[in-house]
Coordinates of N, CA and C in Angstrom, one line a residue:
M1 N 81.5 125.3 20.4 CA 80.7 125.2 20.0 C 80.3 126.3 18.5
V2 N 80.8 127.3 18.1 CA 80.7 128.5 17.6 C 81.0 127.6 16.3
E3 N 82.4 127.2 16.4 CA 83.2 126.0 15.4 C 82.3 125.4 14.8
S4 N 81.7 124.3 15.8 CA 80.9 123.4 14.8 C 79.4 124.2 14.3
T5 N 79.2 125.6 14.3 CA 78.0 126.7 13.7 C 77.7 126.7 12.1
V6 N 79.7 127.3 12.2 CA 80.4 127.4 10.9 C 80.3 126.8 10.1
R7 N 80.8 125.4 10.8 CA 81.3 124.5 10.1 C 79.7 124.2 9.6
S8 N 77.9 123.9 10.2 CA 77.4 123.4 10.1 C 76.3 124.4 9.1
Q9 N 76.8 125.3 8.9 CA 76.1 126.6 7.7 C 76.9 126.7 7.4
Y10 N 78.6 126.6 6.8 CA 78.7 126.4 5.2 C 79.1 125.0 5.2
D11 N 78.5 124.0 5.4 CA 78.1 123.4 4.5 C 76.8 123.0 4.4
R12 N 76.1 123.5 4.4 CA 74.9 123.7 4.0 C 74.8 125.0 2.4
L13 N 76.0 126.1 2.8 CA 75.8 126.9 1.7 C 76.7 126.1 0.9
A14 N 77.7 125.6 1.2 CA 78.6 125.2 -0.2 C 78.4 124.8 -1.2
P15 N 77.2 124.1 -1.8 CA 76.6 124.7 -3.7 C 76.5 125.5 -4.1
I16 N 75.6 126.3 -3.2 CA 75.3 127.3 -4.0 C 76.9 128.6 -3.9
Y17 N 77.3 128.5 -2.9 CA 77.9 129.7 -2.2 C 78.5 130.3 -3.5
D18 N 79.6 130.3 -4.3 CA 79.7 130.8 -5.4 C 78.8 131.2 -6.3
R19 N 78.2 131.2 -6.3 CA 77.4 131.6 -7.2 C 76.4 132.6 -6.3
R20 N 75.6 132.8 -5.3 CA 75.8 133.6 -4.8 C 76.2 135.1 -3.6
W21 N 77.8 134.8 -3.6 CA 78.2 135.6 -3.7 C 79.8 136.3 -4.4
R22 N 79.3 135.4 -5.7 CA 80.2 135.6 -7.1 C 80.1 137.0 -7.4
G23 N 80.6 138.3 -6.8 CA 80.3 139.4 -6.6 C 80.8 140.0 -6.2
Y24 N 80.2 139.8 -4.8 CA 81.5 140.3 -3.5 C 82.8 139.2 -3.7
V25 N 83.0 138.5 -3.8 CA 84.2 137.0 -4.2 C 84.9 137.8 -4.6
S26 N 84.7 137.8 -5.8 CA 85.2 138.6 -7.1 C 85.9 139.5 -6.6
R27 N 85.5 141.0 -6.3 CA 85.6 141.8 -6.4 C 86.9 141.8 -5.2
T28 N 86.8 141.5 -4.1 CA 87.3 141.6 -3.0 C 89.0 140.6 -2.9
L29 N 88.7 139.2 -3.5 CA 90.0 138.8 -4.1 C 90.6 139.2 -5.0
T30 N 90.0 139.1 -5.5 CA 90.4 140.2 -7.0 C 91.8 141.6 -6.8
F31 N 91.0 142.4 -5.4 CA 91.7 143.1 -4.6 C 92.8 142.7 -3.7
L32 N 92.2 142.1 -2.9 CA 93.3 141.0 -2.1 C 94.8 140.6 -3.3
C33 N 94.3 139.9 -3.9 CA 95.6 139.6 -4.4 C 96.7 139.8 -5.7
R34 N 95.8 141.8 -5.9 CA 96.3 142.4 -6.0 C 97.3 143.0 -5.0
W35 N 97.3 143.0 -3.7 CA 97.7 143.6 -3.0 C 99.0 143.2 -2.0
M36 N 98.4 141.9 -2.1 CA 100.0 141.3 -1.6 C 101.1 141.1 -2.7
T37 N 100.6 140.8 -4.1 CA 102.6 140.5 -4.9 C 102.7 139.8 -4.5
L38 N 102.7 138.5 -4.9 CA 103.0 136.9 -4.9 C 104.5 137.1 -5.1
A39 N 105.5 136.5 -4.7 CA 106.6 136.2 -5.3 C 106.5 134.6 -5.7
S40 N 106.4 134.1 -7.2 CA 106.0 132.9 -7.0 C 106.8 131.9 -6.5
D41 N 107.9 131.6 -5.5 CA 108.2 130.7 -5.0 C 107.9 131.0 -3.8
E42 N 106.9 131.9 -3.1 CA 106.1 131.7 -1.8 C 105.7 130.7 -2.0
T43 N 105.5 129.8 -0.3 CA 104.3 129.0 0.0 C 103.4 129.9 0.9
V44 N 102.5 129.5 0.9 CA 100.9 130.6 1.1 C 100.0 129.4 1.8
L45 N 99.1 129.9 2.8 CA 98.6 129.4 3.6 C 97.3 129.9 3.6
D46 N 96.0 129.5 3.3 CA 95.0 130.4 2.8 C 94.0 129.7 4.6
V47 N 94.0 130.8 5.2 CA 92.8 130.1 6.3 C 91.7 130.6 6.0
A48 N 90.2 129.3 6.4 CA 89.2 130.3 5.8 C 88.8 130.7 4.6
C49 N 89.7 129.4 3.7 CA 89.7 128.9 2.1 C 88.6 129.4 1.7
G50 N 87.0 128.4 2.1 CA 85.9 128.8 1.2 C 86.3 127.1 0.7
T51 N 85.9 127.6 -0.9 CA 85.4 127.0 -2.1 C 87.1 127.1 -2.4
G52 N 87.9 128.1 -2.2 CA 88.8 127.6 -3.0 C 89.0 129.5 -4.2
E53 N 88.7 130.0 -3.9 CA 88.6 130.7 -4.8 C 89.9 132.0 -5.2
L54 N 90.1 132.3 -4.2 CA 91.3 132.9 -4.0 C 93.1 132.0 -4.6
A55 N 92.9 131.2 -4.1 CA 94.0 129.4 -4.5 C 94.2 129.8 -5.9
R56 N 92.2 129.6 -6.6 CA 92.1 129.6 -7.9 C 92.8 131.2 -8.6
L57 N 92.7 131.9 -8.5 CA 92.7 133.2 -8.4 C 94.3 133.3 -8.6
I58 N 95.2 132.9 -7.5 CA 96.4 132.8 -7.5 C 97.0 131.2 -8.7
L59 N 96.4 131.3 -8.7 CA 96.8 130.1 -9.3 C 96.7 130.5 -11.5
A60 N 95.6 131.5 -11.2 CA 95.7 131.9 -12.5 C 96.6 132.5 -13.2
I61 N 97.5 133.2 -12.3 CA 97.9 134.4 -12.6 C 100.0 133.4 -11.8
S62 N 99.9 132.6 -11.2 CA 101.2 131.7 -11.1 C 100.7 129.9 -11.0
P63 N 100.8 128.7 -11.9 CA 100.9 127.9 -12.0 C 101.0 127.0 -11.2
H64 N 102.3 127.5 -10.2 CA 103.4 126.2 -9.7 C 103.3 127.1 -8.3
Q65 N 102.1 127.7 -7.4 CA 102.4 128.1 -6.5 C 102.5 127.7 -5.8
A66 N 102.8 127.1 -4.7 CA 103.2 126.7 -3.8 C 101.2 126.8 -2.0
I67 N 99.8 126.3 -2.7 CA 99.2 126.8 -1.8 C 98.4 125.6 -1.0
T68 N 98.4 125.8 0.1 CA 97.1 125.5 1.1 C 96.0 125.8 1.9
G69 N 95.5 125.2 1.5 CA 94.1 126.2 2.2 C 93.7 125.2 3.3
I70 N 92.9 126.0 4.5 CA 92.4 125.1 5.9 C 90.8 125.6 5.7
D71 N 89.9 125.2 6.2 CA 88.4 125.4 6.3 C 88.0 124.3 7.8
L72 N 86.9 125.1 8.0 CA 85.9 124.0 9.3 C 85.0 123.1 8.2
S73 N 84.7 123.6 7.0 CA 83.9 123.2 6.3 C 84.2 122.0 5.4
E74 N 83.9 120.9 6.1 CA 84.3 119.4 4.4 C 83.6 119.9 2.8
K75 N 82.6 120.1 3.2 CA 81.7 120.3 2.0 C 82.9 121.9 1.2
M76 N 82.6 123.1 1.7 CA 83.2 123.9 0.9 C 84.5 123.5 0.3
L77 N 85.3 122.6 1.0 CA 86.7 121.8 0.3 C 86.7 121.4 -1.2
Q78 N 85.5 120.0 -0.8 CA 85.4 119.9 -1.9 C 85.0 120.5 -3.3
Q79 N 84.7 121.6 -2.5 CA 84.4 122.4 -4.5 C 85.7 123.3 -4.4
A80 N 86.5 123.5 -3.8 CA 87.7 124.0 -3.9 C 88.7 123.1 -4.0
R81 N 88.8 121.7 -3.9 CA 89.6 120.6 -4.4 C 89.3 120.7 -6.5
R82 N 87.5 120.7 -6.4 CA 87.5 120.7 -7.8 C 88.2 122.0 -8.5
K83 N 88.6 123.1 -7.9 CA 88.8 124.1 -8.6 C 90.3 123.5 -9.2
C84 N 90.4 123.0 -7.6 CA 92.5 123.5 -8.1 C 92.5 122.3 -7.4
P85 N 93.2 121.3 -8.2 CA 93.5 120.2 -8.1 C 95.1 120.0 -7.9
T86 N 95.8 121.1 -8.1 CA 97.1 120.7 -7.7 C 97.5 122.1 -6.4
A87 N 96.3 122.3 -6.0 CA 96.8 123.0 -4.2 C 95.8 121.6 -3.1
E88 N 96.8 122.5 -1.9 CA 96.0 121.1 -0.9 C 95.3 121.8 0.0
F89 N 94.2 121.0 0.7 CA 93.2 121.6 1.0 C 92.7 120.9 2.3
K90 N 92.6 120.8 3.5 CA 92.6 120.2 4.8 C 91.6 120.8 5.6
A91 N 90.7 119.6 6.6 CA 90.0 120.3 6.7 C 90.6 120.6 8.8
A92 N 90.0 121.6 9.2 CA 91.1 122.2 10.3 C 90.7 123.2 10.4
S93 N 91.0 123.8 11.8 CA 90.7 125.0 12.9 C 91.7 125.7 12.3
V94 N 91.2 127.7 11.9 CA 92.6 128.5 12.5 C 93.2 128.2 13.7
T95 N 92.5 127.0 15.3 CA 92.5 127.7 16.8 C 93.4 126.7 17.0
A96 N 94.5 125.9 15.5 CA 94.8 124.9 15.7 C 95.8 123.4 14.4
L97 N 96.4 125.2 14.2 CA 96.5 124.2 12.7 C 98.2 123.6 12.5
P98 N 97.4 122.1 11.7 CA 98.1 121.3 11.7 C 99.3 121.2 10.5
F99 N 100.2 122.4 10.4 CA 101.4 122.3 10.3 C 102.8 123.1 11.3
G100 N 103.8 122.5 11.0 CA 104.8 123.0 12.2 C 105.0 124.5 12.2
N101 N 105.9 124.8 13.2 CA 106.6 126.4 13.1 C 106.9 127.0 11.9
A102 N 107.2 127.8 11.6 CA 107.8 128.6 10.1 C 107.8 127.9 9.3
T103 N 106.1 127.2 8.4 CA 106.5 126.8 7.8 C 106.1 127.5 5.9
F104 N 105.4 129.2 6.5 CA 104.7 129.1 5.5 C 105.7 130.8 5.0
D105 N 105.2 131.1 3.9 CA 106.7 132.0 3.5 C 104.6 133.8 4.1
R106 N 104.1 133.6 3.6 CA 102.5 134.3 3.9 C 101.1 133.5 4.1
V107 N 100.8 133.6 5.2 CA 99.6 133.3 5.4 C 98.5 134.8 5.4
V108 N 97.4 134.2 4.6 CA 96.3 135.6 4.2 C 94.7 134.5 4.8
S109 N 93.7 135.6 6.0 CA 92.7 135.5 5.4 C 92.1 136.5 5.0
A110 N 90.8 135.9 4.1 CA 90.1 136.9 3.4 C 88.8 137.0 3.9
N111 N 88.0 138.0 4.8 CA 86.0 137.4 5.0 C 85.8 137.0 6.0
A112 N 87.0 136.4 7.1 CA 86.5 135.3 7.9 C 87.1 136.3 9.1
F113 N 87.8 136.9 9.8 CA 88.4 137.0 10.4 C 86.8 137.1 11.9
H114 N 85.9 137.8 11.4 CA 84.9 138.5 12.1 C 84.6 136.8 12.8
Y115 N 84.7 135.9 12.0 CA 83.8 134.1 12.3 C 85.3 134.1 14.4
F116 N 86.5 134.4 14.0 CA 87.5 133.8 14.7 C 87.1 133.7 16.1
E117 N 87.3 132.9 16.4 CA 87.2 132.5 18.8 C 88.0 131.0 19.1
P118 N 89.0 131.4 20.3 CA 89.2 133.0 21.0 C 90.2 133.8 20.1
V119 N 90.5 134.8 18.7 CA 90.5 135.9 18.6 C 92.7 135.5 18.7
D120 N 92.2 136.3 20.2 CA 93.6 136.2 19.3 C 94.4 134.5 19.7
R121 N 94.4 133.0 19.9 CA 94.5 132.0 19.8 C 94.9 132.0 18.4
A122 N 93.2 132.7 17.6 CA 93.9 132.3 16.0 C 94.8 133.7 15.7
I123 N 95.1 133.6 16.3 CA 96.2 134.9 15.6 C 97.3 134.6 16.0
T124 N 98.0 133.8 17.2 CA 98.8 133.1 17.6 C 99.6 132.3 16.4
E125 N 97.7 131.4 16.3 CA 98.6 130.0 15.5 C 98.6 130.5 14.1
M126 N 99.1 131.8 14.0 CA 98.8 132.0 12.6 C 100.2 132.7 12.4
S127 N 100.5 133.5 12.9 CA 101.9 133.6 13.5 C 102.7 132.6 13.1
R128 N 103.1 131.2 14.1 CA 103.3 130.5 14.4 C 103.8 129.5 13.2
V129 N 102.6 129.5 12.3 CA 103.7 128.6 11.0 C 103.8 129.7 10.3
L130 N 104.3 131.0 10.4 CA 105.1 131.9 9.8 C 106.2 132.2 10.0
K131 N 107.3 131.4 8.2 CA 109.4 132.0 8.5 C 109.2 132.7 9.0
P132 N 110.6 132.5 9.6 CA 110.8 135.0 10.4 C 111.0 135.2 9.6
S133 N 110.3 136.5 9.8 CA 109.4 137.7 8.3 C 108.6 137.3 7.7
G134 N 107.9 136.5 7.6 CA 106.5 136.1 6.8 C 105.8 137.0 7.7
Q135 N 104.7 137.2 6.4 CA 104.4 138.0 5.9 C 102.8 137.3 6.1
L136 N 101.8 137.9 7.1 CA 100.1 137.8 7.3 C 99.4 138.4 7.3
V137 N 98.2 138.3 6.3 CA 97.5 139.6 5.6 C 96.4 139.1 5.5
I138 N 95.3 139.6 6.6 CA 94.0 140.4 7.0 C 93.0 140.9 6.1
L139 N 91.6 140.7 5.3 CA 91.0 140.8 4.5 C 89.5 140.3 5.5
D140 N 89.2 141.3 5.8 CA 87.6 141.8 6.4 C 87.0 143.3 7.0
W141 N 85.4 142.6 7.5 CA 84.8 143.5 7.6 C 85.5 145.1 8.0
C142 N 85.2 146.0 8.4 CA 85.7 147.5 9.4 C 84.7 147.4 9.6
R143 N 84.6 147.7 11.2 CA 83.6 148.0 11.8 C 83.5 150.6 12.2
D144 N 84.4 150.4 11.7 CA 84.4 151.7 11.6 C 83.4 152.4 10.5
D145 N 82.2 151.8 9.2 CA 81.8 151.9 7.9 C 80.4 151.3 9.1
W146 N 79.3 152.8 8.7 CA 78.1 152.6 9.2 C 77.6 151.4 9.7
L147 N 77.5 151.2 7.4 CA 76.7 149.6 7.5 C 77.2 148.2 8.3
C148 N 78.6 148.6 8.2 CA 78.9 147.3 9.1 C 78.6 147.0 10.5
Q149 N 78.7 148.3 10.8 CA 78.2 148.4 12.6 C 76.6 147.4 13.1
L150 N 76.0 148.3 12.2 CA 74.1 148.3 12.3 C 74.7 146.4 11.9
C151 N 75.2 145.7 11.1 CA 75.3 144.0 10.3 C 76.0 143.7 11.3
D152 N 77.1 144.0 12.1 CA 77.4 143.8 13.1 C 76.6 143.4 14.5
W153 N 76.0 144.1 14.6 CA 75.3 144.5 15.6 C 73.7 143.0 15.5
G154 N 73.3 143.2 14.1 CA 72.2 142.2 14.0 C 72.6 140.8 13.7
L155 N 74.0 141.0 13.1 CA 73.9 139.3 13.0 C 74.4 139.5 14.4
K156 N 74.7 139.6 15.2 CA 74.8 138.7 17.4 C 73.5 138.4 17.3
L157 N 72.6 138.8 16.4 CA 71.3 138.9 17.2 C 70.6 137.9 16.5
I158 N 71.2 137.5 14.9 CA 70.1 135.7 14.9 C 71.4 135.3 14.1
D159 N 72.6 135.5 14.2 CA 73.8 134.5 13.2 C 74.8 133.7 15.1
P160 N 73.8 132.7 15.1 CA 75.2 132.2 15.8 C 76.6 131.7 16.0
A161 N 77.0 132.1 14.7 CA 78.2 131.6 13.8 C 79.3 133.2 14.1
H162 N 78.5 133.9 14.0 CA 79.2 135.2 13.9 C 79.3 135.4 15.3
R163 N 80.7 136.4 15.8 CA 81.3 136.7 16.8 C 81.3 138.5 17.0
Q164 N 82.4 139.0 15.9 CA 82.2 139.8 15.9 C 82.9 140.9 15.5
C165 N 82.7 142.1 14.9 CA 83.9 142.8 13.5 C 84.7 143.4 14.5
Y166 N 85.5 144.3 14.3 CA 86.5 144.8 14.9 C 86.7 146.9 13.9
T167 N 86.6 147.7 14.8 CA 87.2 148.8 13.9 C 88.8 148.3 13.7
Q168 N 89.0 149.8 12.8 CA 90.5 149.3 12.5 C 91.4 149.5 13.5
A169 N 91.4 150.5 14.3 CA 92.5 150.7 15.6 C 92.3 149.0 16.5
E170 N 90.9 149.3 16.9 CA 90.5 147.1 18.1 C 91.7 146.6 17.0
F171 N 91.5 145.7 15.4 CA 92.3 145.2 14.9 C 93.5 145.0 15.3
H172 N 94.2 146.4 14.9 CA 95.8 146.7 14.5 C 96.0 146.2 16.1
A173 N 95.7 146.5 17.2 CA 96.0 146.5 18.8 C 96.3 145.1 18.7
L174 N 94.8 144.2 18.3 CA 94.8 142.9 18.7 C 96.0 141.9 17.6
L175 N 96.5 143.0 16.9 CA 97.5 142.2 16.0 C 99.0 142.2 16.8
Q176 N 98.9 143.8 17.1 CA 100.0 144.0 17.7 C 100.7 143.7 19.5
Q177 N 99.5 143.1 20.2 CA 99.9 142.5 21.2 C 99.9 140.8 21.3
Q178 N 100.3 140.5 19.8 CA 100.6 139.3 19.5 C 102.1 139.0 19.3
G179 N 102.8 140.7 19.0 CA 104.5 140.8 19.2 C 104.2 141.3 17.3
L180 N 102.8 141.7 16.4 CA 103.0 141.0 15.4 C 103.6 142.7 14.5
A181 N 104.5 143.2 13.9 CA 104.4 144.3 12.9 C 103.3 144.8 11.7
I182 N 102.9 146.1 12.0 CA 101.7 146.1 10.8 C 103.1 146.9 10.1
T183 N 103.1 146.5 8.2 CA 103.9 147.4 7.7 C 103.1 148.1 6.7
A184 N 101.5 147.6 6.6 CA 100.6 148.1 5.7 C 99.3 147.8 6.1
H185 N 98.6 149.0 5.5 CA 96.8 148.3 6.3 C 96.5 150.0 5.2
R186 N 95.1 150.2 5.3 CA 93.9 150.5 3.9 C 92.4 150.2 4.3
R187 N 91.7 151.0 4.6 CA 90.8 150.5 4.3 C 90.0 150.9 3.5
V188 N 89.1 150.0 2.4 CA 88.6 150.0 1.4 C 87.0 149.4 1.2
R189 N 86.5 150.0 0.4 CA 84.7 150.1 -0.1 C 84.8 149.3 -0.8
F190 N 83.6 148.3 -0.8 CA 83.5 147.8 -2.8 C 81.6 147.7 -2.8
G191 N 81.2 149.3 -3.3 CA 79.9 149.5 -3.2 C 79.5 150.1 -1.9
W192 N 79.0 149.2 -0.7 CA 78.5 150.2 0.0 C 79.5 149.3 1.2
W193 N 79.5 148.4 1.2 CA 79.9 147.9 1.9 C 82.1 147.7 2.2
G194 N 82.4 148.4 3.2 CA 83.3 149.0 3.3 C 84.4 147.7 4.4
L195 N 85.4 147.4 4.5 CA 86.3 146.5 4.6 C 87.6 146.7 5.7
M196 N 88.4 146.2 5.5 CA 90.1 147.3 6.3 C 90.6 145.4 6.1
I197 N 92.3 146.0 5.4 CA 93.2 145.3 5.1 C 94.4 145.5 6.2
V198 N 95.4 144.5 6.2 CA 96.6 145.0 7.4 C 97.6 143.9 6.8
T199 N 98.7 144.4 6.7 CA 99.9 143.2 6.2 C 100.9 144.2 7.4
C200 N 101.5 142.4 8.2 CA 102.3 142.8 8.6 C 103.5 141.2 9.3
T201 N 104.0 141.8 9.8 CA 105.0 140.9 10.1 C 105.5 140.2 11.7
T202 N 106.3 138.9 11.4 CA 106.3 137.8 12.2 C 107.9 139.2 13.0
P203 N 108.1 138.6 14.1 CA 110.3 139.2 14.7 C 111.1 138.1 13.3
G204 N 112.4 139.1 12.8 CA 113.1 137.9 12.6 C 113.7 139.1 12.0

């Protein structure tokens, strides 16, 4: 039910998404690219890739990077394919990734974790497709921030696609409960909006 709601919502937003959220998306994803420091031979999976803006930024730096993006919305993926014809994009759910075990060096998700449900299954799936000692990088809203708390409360009332935001402590606990080791983390602010980022590794 939640995923069908997210899909419908972003199918409608797809034609205007980049224009509406240009500033926020540019700032957050530019920060994420700098945080990750990818090697050119790493394989990357972008979970909830939207219109492919992260892939576009990565490919602008490293044109031969092997990038795959998944998203629930086929119309968002159509935008991504136009932007990044050398990347691969598939319609799929984070709770049932259509890839074998140990496929990717890096799995990344930006500005989407608050939609994932069930969250433990999402983390398990992202971990499953990582190679041994691979890295999972997640950037999302941080409920330690007062404005995010207010938004989280409001969205639960008016947006059936929204699940929940987490505090940094809750977020780290969810990852560690799935056997991931946190290697780097930070809270960051873009204007009024507070986010958190974490890098963690699979056992290996």
